[in-house]
mmCIF file of C-alpha atoms in Angstrom:
data_model
loop_
_atom_site.group_PDB
_atom_site.id
_atom_site.type_symbol
_atom_site.label_atom_id
_atom_site.label_comp_id
_atom_site.label_asym_id
_atom_site.label_seq_id
_atom_site.Cartn_x
_atom_site.Cartn_y
_atom_site.Cartn_z
ATOM 1 C CA MET B 1 -0.152 0.130 0.205
ATOM 2 C CA ALA B 2 3.065 2.264 1.087
ATOM 3 C CA SER B 3 4.499 1.703 -2.355
ATOM 4 C CA THR B 4 1.624 2.286 -4.213
ATOM 5 C CA ARG B 5 1.245 5.442 -2.608
ATOM 6 C CA CYS B 6 4.974 6.492 -3.363
ATOM 7 C CA LEU B 7 4.162 5.172 -7.090
ATOM 8 C CA PHE B 8 1.627 7.936 -7.204
ATOM 9 C CA THR B 9 3.418 10.566 -5.558
ATOM 10 C CA ILE B 10 6.064 10.511 -7.794
ATOM 11 C CA LEU B 11 3.661 9.560 -11.130
ATOM 12 C CA LEU B 12 2.148 13.117 -9.595
ATOM 13 C CA GLY B 13 5.453 14.576 -9.701
ATOM 14 C CA ILE B 14 6.367 13.945 -13.259
ATOM 15 C CA THR B 15 2.417 14.989 -14.423
ATOM 16 C CA THR B 16 2.914 18.233 -12.559
ATOM 17 C CA TYR B 17 6.643 18.845 -14.052
ATOM 18 C CA TRP B 18 5.306 18.214 -17.984
ATOM 19 C CA THR B 19 2.576 20.203 -17.055
ATOM 20 C CA LEU B 20 4.216 24.003 -16.218
ATOM 21 C CA PHE B 21 7.117 22.507 -18.972
ATOM 22 C CA SER B 22 4.370 22.288 -21.833
ATOM 23 C CA LEU B 23 2.628 25.665 -20.172
ATOM 24 C CA SER B 24 5.971 27.314 -20.584
ATOM 25 C CA LEU B 25 6.990 26.220 -24.277
ATOM 26 C CA GLY B 26 4.008 29.339 -25.348
ATOM 27 C CA ASN B 27 5.599 31.809 -22.850
ATOM 28 C CA PRO B 28 8.612 33.191 -23.736
ATOM 29 C CA GLY B 29 9.457 34.346 -20.311
ATOM 30 C CA GLY B 30 9.298 30.452 -19.163
ATOM 31 C CA LEU B 31 7.168 29.574 -16.208
ATOM 32 C CA PHE B 32 4.647 31.594 -14.774
ATOM 33 C CA LEU B 33 4.954 32.572 -11.790
ATOM 34 C CA PHE B 34 3.515 31.915 -8.596
ATOM 35 C CA PRO B 35 3.534 33.071 -4.873
ATOM 36 C CA GLN B 36 4.469 29.796 -3.350
ATOM 37 C CA PHE B 37 7.551 29.696 -5.664
ATOM 38 C CA TYR B 38 10.509 29.438 -2.354
ATOM 39 C CA ASP B 39 7.938 27.026 0.093
ATOM 40 C CA HIS B 40 10.603 24.318 -0.124
ATOM 41 C CA THR B 41 13.850 26.044 -0.781
ATOM 42 C CA CYS B 42 13.228 28.932 0.786
ATOM 43 C CA PRO B 43 10.159 29.095 2.794
ATOM 44 C CA GLN B 44 11.747 32.379 5.505
ATOM 45 C CA ALA B 45 12.260 34.867 2.402
ATOM 46 C CA PRO B 46 9.521 36.053 2.390
ATOM 47 C CA ALA B 47 9.925 37.227 6.324
ATOM 48 C CA ILE B 48 13.292 38.598 5.915
ATOM 49 C CA VAL B 49 12.725 40.712 2.901
ATOM 50 C CA LYS B 50 9.778 42.075 5.811
ATOM 51 C CA SER B 51 12.262 42.692 8.768
ATOM 52 C CA ILE B 52 14.989 44.534 6.748
ATOM 53 C CA VAL B 53 12.237 46.660 4.977
ATOM 54 C CA GLU B 54 10.686 47.362 8.432
ATOM 55 C CA LYS B 55 14.004 48.054 9.848
ATOM 56 C CA ALA B 56 14.557 50.327 7.384
ATOM 57 C CA TYR B 57 11.447 52.117 6.899
ATOM 58 C CA ALA B 58 12.147 52.726 10.509
ATOM 59 C CA LYS B 59 14.688 54.893 10.606
ATOM 60 C CA ASP B 60 13.621 56.073 6.875
ATOM 61 C CA PRO B 61 9.794 56.435 6.508
ATOM 62 C CA ARG B 62 11.192 57.900 3.097
ATOM 63 C CA MET B 63 12.088 54.133 2.259
ATOM 64 C CA ALA B 64 9.269 53.074 1.837
ATOM 65 C CA ALA B 65 8.198 55.168 -1.519
ATOM 66 C CA SER B 66 12.106 54.547 -2.959
ATOM 67 C CA LEU B 67 11.886 50.898 -2.780
ATOM 68 C CA LEU B 68 7.931 51.280 -4.050
ATOM 69 C CA ARG B 69 9.306 53.662 -6.666
ATOM 70 C CA LEU B 70 12.931 51.039 -7.242
ATOM 71 C CA HIS B 71 10.186 48.225 -8.683
ATOM 72 C CA PHE B 72 8.528 50.200 -11.109
ATOM 73 C CA HIS B 73 11.940 51.750 -12.253
ATOM 74 C CA ASP B 74 12.909 48.097 -12.921
ATOM 75 C CA CYS B 75 9.708 46.475 -14.516
ATOM 76 C CA PHE B 76 9.142 49.137 -17.138
ATOM 77 C CA VAL B 77 12.577 48.600 -18.597
ATOM 78 C CA LYS B 78 13.647 45.048 -20.030
ATOM 79 C CA GLY B 79 10.514 43.597 -17.965
ATOM 80 C CA CYS B 80 10.961 42.393 -13.925
ATOM 81 C CA ASP B 81 14.782 41.379 -13.670
ATOM 82 C CA ALA B 82 17.016 43.621 -11.905
ATOM 83 C CA SER B 83 18.184 45.218 -14.563
ATOM 84 C CA VAL B 84 18.085 48.552 -12.615
ATOM 85 C CA LEU B 85 19.858 47.106 -9.645
ATOM 86 C CA LEU B 86 23.062 46.227 -11.779
ATOM 87 C CA ASP B 87 26.451 48.894 -11.843
ATOM 88 C CA THR B 88 28.718 49.849 -14.612
ATOM 89 C CA SER B 89 30.514 47.478 -15.217
ATOM 90 C CA GLY B 90 32.752 47.015 -18.396
ATOM 91 C CA THR B 91 30.711 47.720 -22.296
ATOM 92 C CA MET B 92 27.237 47.703 -19.541
ATOM 93 C CA VAL B 93 26.196 51.606 -18.321
ATOM 94 C CA SER B 94 24.097 51.118 -15.387
ATOM 95 C CA GLU B 95 20.247 52.344 -15.480
ATOM 96 C CA LYS B 96 21.023 53.940 -12.763
ATOM 97 C CA ARG B 97 22.749 56.776 -15.076
ATOM 98 C CA SER B 98 19.813 56.812 -17.204
ATOM 99 C CA ASN B 99 17.943 60.477 -16.230
ATOM 100 C CA PRO B 100 14.918 59.516 -14.200
ATOM 101 C CA ASN B 101 17.311 57.491 -12.226
ATOM 102 C CA LYS B 102 20.157 59.601 -11.358
ATOM 103 C CA ASP B 103 20.448 61.585 -8.267
ATOM 104 C CA SER B 104 17.182 60.520 -7.191
ATOM 105 C CA LEU B 105 16.123 56.740 -7.661
ATOM 106 C CA ARG B 106 17.622 54.850 -3.824
ATOM 107 C CA GLY B 107 17.195 51.663 -1.952
ATOM 108 C CA PHE B 108 19.730 49.914 -3.158
ATOM 109 C CA GLU B 109 20.852 49.483 0.543
ATOM 110 C CA VAL B 110 18.200 48.572 1.472
ATOM 111 C CA ILE B 111 18.182 45.422 -0.823
ATOM 112 C CA ASP B 112 22.225 44.704 -0.381
ATOM 113 C CA GLU B 113 21.491 43.878 3.153
ATOM 114 C CA ILE B 114 18.274 41.832 1.723
ATOM 115 C CA LYS B 115 20.316 40.151 -0.227
ATOM 116 C CA TYR B 116 23.624 39.682 1.828
ATOM 117 C CA ALA B 117 20.558 38.149 4.853
ATOM 118 C CA LEU B 118 19.131 35.779 2.155
ATOM 119 C CA GLU B 119 22.073 34.450 0.942
ATOM 120 C CA ASN B 120 23.212 33.705 4.390
ATOM 121 C CA GLU B 121 19.467 31.785 4.758
ATOM 122 C CA CYS B 122 19.419 29.999 1.736
ATOM 123 C CA PRO B 123 22.152 30.613 -0.714
ATOM 124 C CA GLN B 124 21.748 31.298 -4.272
ATOM 125 C CA THR B 125 17.884 30.815 -4.221
ATOM 126 C CA VAL B 126 15.992 33.987 -4.501
ATOM 127 C CA SER B 127 16.431 36.057 -7.224
ATOM 128 C CA CYS B 128 16.894 40.146 -7.085
ATOM 129 C CA ALA B 129 14.014 40.862 -9.397
ATOM 130 C CA ASP B 130 11.705 38.614 -6.531
ATOM 131 C CA ILE B 131 14.279 41.587 -3.996
ATOM 132 C CA VAL B 132 12.311 44.040 -5.162
ATOM 133 C CA ALA B 133 9.306 42.653 -6.060
ATOM 134 C CA LEU B 134 8.370 41.613 -2.247
ATOM 135 C CA ALA B 135 9.346 44.506 -0.602
ATOM 136 C CA ALA B 136 7.639 46.626 -2.906
ATOM 137 C CA ARG B 137 5.103 45.203 -1.843
ATOM 138 C CA ASP B 138 5.671 45.288 2.084
ATOM 139 C CA SER B 139 6.368 49.361 1.938
ATOM 140 C CA THR B 140 3.110 49.851 0.478
ATOM 141 C CA VAL B 141 1.742 47.826 3.505
ATOM 142 C CA LEU B 142 3.941 49.569 5.789
ATOM 143 C CA THR B 143 2.515 52.963 5.011
ATOM 144 C CA GLY B 144 -0.908 51.883 5.438
ATOM 145 C CA GLY B 145 -1.757 50.721 1.369
ATOM 146 C CA PRO B 146 -3.384 47.610 1.082
ATOM 147 C CA SER B 147 -1.586 43.911 0.629
ATOM 148 C CA TRP B 148 -1.530 41.448 -1.900
ATOM 149 C CA GLU B 149 -0.103 37.367 -2.818
ATOM 150 C CA VAL B 150 3.566 38.043 -4.865
ATOM 151 C CA PRO B 151 4.042 35.622 -7.666
ATOM 152 C CA LEU B 152 7.396 35.129 -7.595
ATOM 153 C CA GLY B 153 10.087 33.111 -9.689
ATOM 154 C CA ARG B 154 11.948 35.817 -11.350
ATOM 155 C CA ARG B 155 15.160 35.791 -12.647
ATOM 156 C CA ASP B 156 18.266 38.217 -12.705
ATOM 157 C CA SER B 157 19.414 39.484 -16.218
ATOM 158 C CA LEU B 158 22.529 39.151 -17.348
ATOM 159 C CA ASP B 159 23.060 42.789 -18.172
ATOM 160 C CA ALA B 160 21.101 46.395 -18.512
ATOM 161 C CA SER B 161 19.288 49.455 -20.113
ATOM 162 C CA VAL B 162 19.989 52.411 -20.307
ATOM 163 C CA GLN B 163 19.171 53.306 -23.082
ATOM 164 C CA GLY B 164 15.275 51.414 -22.359
ATOM 165 C CA SER B 165 15.761 53.422 -18.590
ATOM 166 C CA ASN B 166 15.771 56.661 -20.798
ATOM 167 C CA ASN B 167 13.361 55.404 -22.982
ATOM 168 C CA ASN B 168 10.203 53.569 -21.552
ATOM 169 C CA LEU B 169 10.106 55.678 -18.036
ATOM 170 C CA PRO B 170 7.208 57.682 -18.369
ATOM 171 C CA ALA B 171 8.816 61.981 -17.519
ATOM 172 C CA PRO B 172 7.457 64.191 -14.452
ATOM 173 C CA ASN B 173 6.297 66.687 -17.774
ATOM 174 C CA SER B 174 4.967 63.670 -20.172
ATOM 175 C CA THR B 175 1.601 63.999 -21.485
ATOM 176 C CA LEU B 176 -1.776 62.102 -20.786
ATOM 177 C CA SER B 177 -1.802 60.138 -23.869
ATOM 178 C CA SER B 178 3.161 59.302 -24.122
ATOM 179 C CA ILE B 179 2.506 57.648 -20.754
ATOM 180 C CA ILE B 180 -1.061 55.788 -21.668
ATOM 181 C CA THR B 181 1.286 55.060 -24.674
ATOM 182 C CA LYS B 182 4.208 54.406 -22.773
ATOM 183 C CA PHE B 183 2.086 52.237 -19.921
ATOM 184 C CA LYS B 184 0.685 50.573 -22.883
ATOM 185 C CA LEU B 185 3.316 48.965 -24.717
ATOM 186 C CA GLN B 186 3.774 47.449 -21.377
ATOM 187 C CA GLY B 187 0.576 45.393 -21.553
ATOM 188 C CA LEU B 188 -0.878 47.786 -18.761
ATOM 189 C CA ASP B 189 -4.211 49.391 -19.796
ATOM 190 C CA ILE B 190 -5.742 52.839 -18.337
ATOM 191 C CA VAL B 191 -6.448 52.245 -15.415
ATOM 192 C CA ASP B 192 -3.685 50.738 -14.482
ATOM 193 C CA VAL B 193 -2.122 53.943 -15.264
ATOM 194 C CA VAL B 194 -4.058 55.092 -12.532
ATOM 195 C CA ALA B 195 -4.339 52.887 -10.166
ATOM 196 C CA LEU B 196 -0.467 53.111 -10.283
ATOM 197 C CA SER B 197 -0.393 56.771 -10.900
ATOM 198 C CA GLY B 198 -1.697 56.992 -6.966
ATOM 199 C CA ALA B 199 1.305 55.141 -5.648
ATOM 200 C CA HIS B 200 2.561 59.209 -5.785
ATOM 201 C CA THR B 201 0.473 59.236 -1.750
ATOM 202 C CA ILE B 202 3.659 58.657 -0.905
ATOM 203 C CA GLY B 203 7.297 60.094 -1.514
ATOM 204 C CA ASP B 204 8.945 63.304 -3.054
ATOM 205 C CA THR B 205 9.823 65.183 -5.871
ATOM 206 C CA ARG B 206 12.748 67.468 -7.020
ATOM 207 C CA CYS B 207 11.655 71.035 -8.286
ATOM 208 C CA VAL B 208 13.848 70.576 -11.256
ATOM 209 C CA SER B 209 10.782 67.775 -11.766
ATOM 210 C CA PHE B 210 7.842 69.718 -11.220
ATOM 211 C CA ARG B 211 9.898 73.482 -11.463
ATOM 212 C CA GLN B 212 8.654 74.362 -15.853
ATOM 213 C CA ARG B 213 5.034 74.410 -14.082
ATOM 214 C CA LEU B 214 5.535 77.719 -11.843
ATOM 215 C CA TYR B 215 6.842 79.903 -14.816
ATOM 216 C CA ASN B 216 6.923 78.576 -18.424
ATOM 217 C CA GLN B 217 4.806 75.667 -18.603
ATOM 218 C CA SER B 218 4.322 75.667 -22.317
ATOM 219 C CA GLY B 219 7.224 78.603 -23.082
ATOM 220 C CA ASN B 220 6.098 81.403 -23.699
ATOM 221 C CA GLY B 221 6.657 82.309 -19.786
ATOM 222 C CA VAL B 222 3.900 81.287 -18.075
ATOM 223 C CA PRO B 223 2.582 79.105 -15.626
ATOM 224 C CA ASP B 224 0.495 76.101 -15.597
ATOM 225 C CA PHE B 225 -3.081 77.010 -15.294
ATOM 226 C CA SER B 226 -3.844 73.287 -13.658
ATOM 227 C CA LEU B 227 -1.080 73.836 -10.971
ATOM 228 C CA ASN B 228 -3.348 75.950 -8.342
ATOM 229 C CA PRO B 229 -2.464 79.046 -7.728
ATOM 230 C CA ALA B 230 -1.896 79.139 -3.757
ATOM 231 C CA TYR B 231 -0.457 75.984 -3.964
ATOM 232 C CA ALA B 232 1.586 77.520 -7.180
ATOM 233 C CA ALA B 233 3.061 80.490 -5.228
ATOM 234 C CA GLY B 234 4.142 77.549 -1.956
ATOM 235 C CA LEU B 235 6.152 75.657 -4.017
ATOM 236 C CA ARG B 236 7.727 78.814 -5.513
ATOM 237 C CA THR B 237 9.302 80.060 -2.228
ATOM 238 C CA LYS B 238 11.801 76.328 -2.553
ATOM 239 C CA CYS B 239 11.166 76.139 -5.817
ATOM 240 C CA PRO B 240 12.418 78.504 -7.855
ATOM 241 C CA SER B 241 14.339 79.254 -11.003
ATOM 242 C CA SER B 242 17.121 78.093 -11.591
ATOM 243 C CA GLY B 243 18.559 76.766 -8.397
ATOM 244 C CA GLY B 244 17.404 73.887 -6.812
ATOM 245 C CA ASP B 245 17.179 71.060 -8.683
ATOM 246 C CA GLN B 246 17.309 68.607 -5.951
ATOM 247 C CA ASN B 247 15.081 70.512 -3.338
ATOM 248 C CA LEU B 248 12.282 67.482 -2.190
ATOM 249 C CA PHE B 249 8.819 68.108 -2.649
ATOM 250 C CA PHE B 250 6.233 65.374 -0.630
ATOM 251 C CA LEU B 251 4.631 64.311 -3.651
ATOM 252 C CA ASP B 252 1.122 64.406 -1.382
ATOM 253 C CA LEU B 253 1.336 67.257 0.803
ATOM 254 C CA VAL B 254 -1.550 67.000 2.762
ATOM 255 C CA THR B 255 -0.899 63.326 4.391
ATOM 256 C CA PRO B 256 2.398 62.661 2.668
ATOM 257 C CA PHE B 257 3.916 59.621 4.356
ATOM 258 C CA LYS B 258 0.239 57.072 4.543
ATOM 259 C CA PHE B 259 -0.668 54.978 1.614
ATOM 260 C CA ASP B 260 -4.330 56.594 1.056
ATOM 261 C CA ASN B 261 -5.931 57.543 -1.662
ATOM 262 C CA GLN B 262 -5.665 61.570 -1.571
ATOM 263 C CA TYR B 263 -2.942 61.927 -3.836
ATOM 264 C CA PHE B 264 -6.908 62.246 -6.455
ATOM 265 C CA LYS B 265 -8.519 64.716 -4.279
ATOM 266 C CA ASN B 266 -5.968 66.239 -3.899
ATOM 267 C CA LEU B 267 -5.584 66.769 -8.371
ATOM 268 C CA LEU B 268 -9.752 67.468 -7.692
ATOM 269 C CA VAL B 269 -8.082 70.914 -6.559
ATOM 270 C CA TYR B 270 -5.763 71.419 -9.060
ATOM 271 C CA ASN B 271 -3.113 69.856 -6.400
ATOM 272 C CA GLY B 272 -0.964 67.571 -8.279
ATOM 273 C CA ILE B 273 2.733 68.751 -8.326
ATOM 274 C CA LEU B 274 3.743 66.404 -11.461
ATOM 275 C CA ASN B 275 2.839 67.178 -14.266
ATOM 276 C CA SER B 276 1.939 63.757 -15.013
ATOM 277 C CA ASP B 277 -0.505 63.700 -12.112
ATOM 278 C CA GLU B 278 -2.417 66.733 -12.846
ATOM 279 C CA VAL B 279 -3.034 65.289 -17.229
ATOM 280 C CA LEU B 280 -4.647 62.183 -15.344
ATOM 281 C CA PHE B 281 -7.561 65.473 -14.309
ATOM 282 C CA THR B 282 -7.227 67.902 -16.416
ATOM 283 C CA GLN B 283 -6.717 65.907 -20.266
ATOM 284 C CA SER B 284 -8.709 63.259 -20.607
ATOM 285 C CA ALA B 285 -12.944 61.648 -19.332
ATOM 286 C CA GLN B 286 -11.894 58.455 -19.078
ATOM 287 C CA THR B 287 -8.994 59.106 -16.822
ATOM 288 C CA MET B 288 -11.362 61.735 -14.978
ATOM 289 C CA GLU B 289 -14.168 59.791 -13.910
ATOM 290 C CA LEU B 290 -10.885 57.078 -12.132
ATOM 291 C CA VAL B 291 -9.514 59.766 -10.364
ATOM 292 C CA LYS B 292 -12.969 60.641 -8.913
ATOM 293 C CA LEU B 293 -13.601 57.700 -8.138
ATOM 294 C CA TYR B 294 -11.249 56.507 -6.566
ATOM 295 C CA ALA B 295 -11.583 60.054 -4.775
ATOM 296 C CA GLU B 296 -14.965 58.597 -3.411
ATOM 297 C CA ASN B 297 -13.339 55.028 -2.417
ATOM 298 C CA ASN B 298 -9.781 54.193 -0.787
ATOM 299 C CA GLU B 299 -11.850 50.467 -0.679
ATOM 300 C CA LEU B 300 -11.576 50.389 -4.465
ATOM 301 C CA PHE B 301 -8.244 52.437 -5.275
ATOM 302 C CA PHE B 302 -6.270 50.158 -2.611
ATOM 303 C CA GLU B 303 -8.367 47.195 -4.627
ATOM 304 C CA GLN B 304 -7.770 48.434 -8.660
ATOM 305 C CA PHE B 305 -3.920 49.159 -6.826
ATOM 306 C CA ALA B 306 -2.794 46.203 -5.482
ATOM 307 C CA LYS B 307 -4.421 43.935 -8.697
ATOM 308 C CA SER B 308 -1.773 46.559 -10.705
ATOM 309 C CA MET B 309 1.461 45.695 -9.170
ATOM 310 C CA VAL B 310 0.656 41.744 -10.007
ATOM 311 C CA LYS B 311 -0.273 43.259 -13.375
ATOM 312 C CA MET B 312 3.244 44.921 -12.908
ATOM 313 C CA GLY B 313 5.293 42.647 -11.731
ATOM 314 C CA ASN B 314 4.230 39.842 -14.258
ATOM 315 C CA ILE B 315 6.157 41.948 -16.925
ATOM 316 C CA SER B 316 8.465 39.766 -19.203
ATOM 317 C CA PRO B 317 9.581 38.184 -16.417
ATOM 318 C CA LEU B 318 12.534 35.987 -16.848
ATOM 319 C CA THR B 319 12.507 32.324 -15.776
ATOM 320 C CA TRP B 320 14.124 29.126 -15.195
ATOM 321 C CA PRO B 321 16.218 28.163 -17.769
ATOM 322 C CA MET B 322 16.429 32.138 -18.134
ATOM 323 C CA GLY B 323 18.596 34.675 -16.457
ATOM 324 C CA GLU B 324 20.173 33.434 -13.602
ATOM 325 C CA ILE B 325 20.260 34.681 -9.579
ATOM 326 C CA ARG B 326 22.614 36.250 -8.038
ATOM 327 C CA LYS B 327 24.773 36.182 -5.391
ATOM 328 C CA ASN B 328 25.350 40.159 -5.539
ATOM 329 C CA CYS B 329 22.394 42.145 -6.560
ATOM 330 C CA ARG B 330 24.810 44.922 -7.803
ATOM 331 C CA ARG B 331 26.306 41.989 -10.756
ATOM 332 C CA VAL B 332 26.873 39.495 -12.569
ATOM 333 C CA ASN B 333 27.753 36.042 -10.690
ATOM 334 C CA HIS B 334 30.938 34.846 -12.864
ATOM 335 C CA HIS B 335 30.938 31.997 -15.702
#
């Protein structure tokens, strides 16, 4: 009886493997991702990530937004493959040097600390790409936002693309049509655009990212008409027409450290600090309706944000046998 059960278990395992393998043949990214990926190989992985993110957040509350942004900037360039973490090496130029990332993208040391702890616990098992995805979810929860099951099983890229980083990420002064196009190229729709923009409910932006709205929106020396004049006057005191490029400002001036739907409420009264935020309310009836909906219903925003984050985390992942599990997130392994 015992031997029959054993044979059945083996046959079931073989059948499952071939089912997954056959599914992967039609998927250029290989096997699909699933939340239980490390249950047997590194069951402590999610807890280790969470504890180090919590420690980093306690030390610096801005880190939550930084880690969330890191996931976004990774996934929009070559897929969610941790290419954003690679330092410049040989002929490869780091994505950290791109216009959207230089002097602003941060959180790399936190990822390093998580990776070090995981390498001690279960060597060469958990990818840097999965660490970034888990850290983004944990950061959202820590600031009062929604939770979601993170599909896992990504592998790490062998190269980076500074050109992709410069071209694929929406800029703070982008038009709505440009933002929608860049999201669409990643398989994300208009609902995802509005929901994921809600991540700007936490975090900061630099003076250089919105200065044109204060002084010269259309190249005619006139401020942006879609920015609340009283709000603009306050911003001008710390963001002069020249200098102070790196001065920081809250993306959500009301509840800057709390993940909530206040971001959307701000847009309704023209208090979106970035052009790429306010256009969601001013340039399309469809996005305007979604902004109103999320401003009225925090629960609905949370629900959609979680769905859109899972969808974004599924952008072109590398799965076995592609890529690798890096030992150090900043450089590829020696082959």
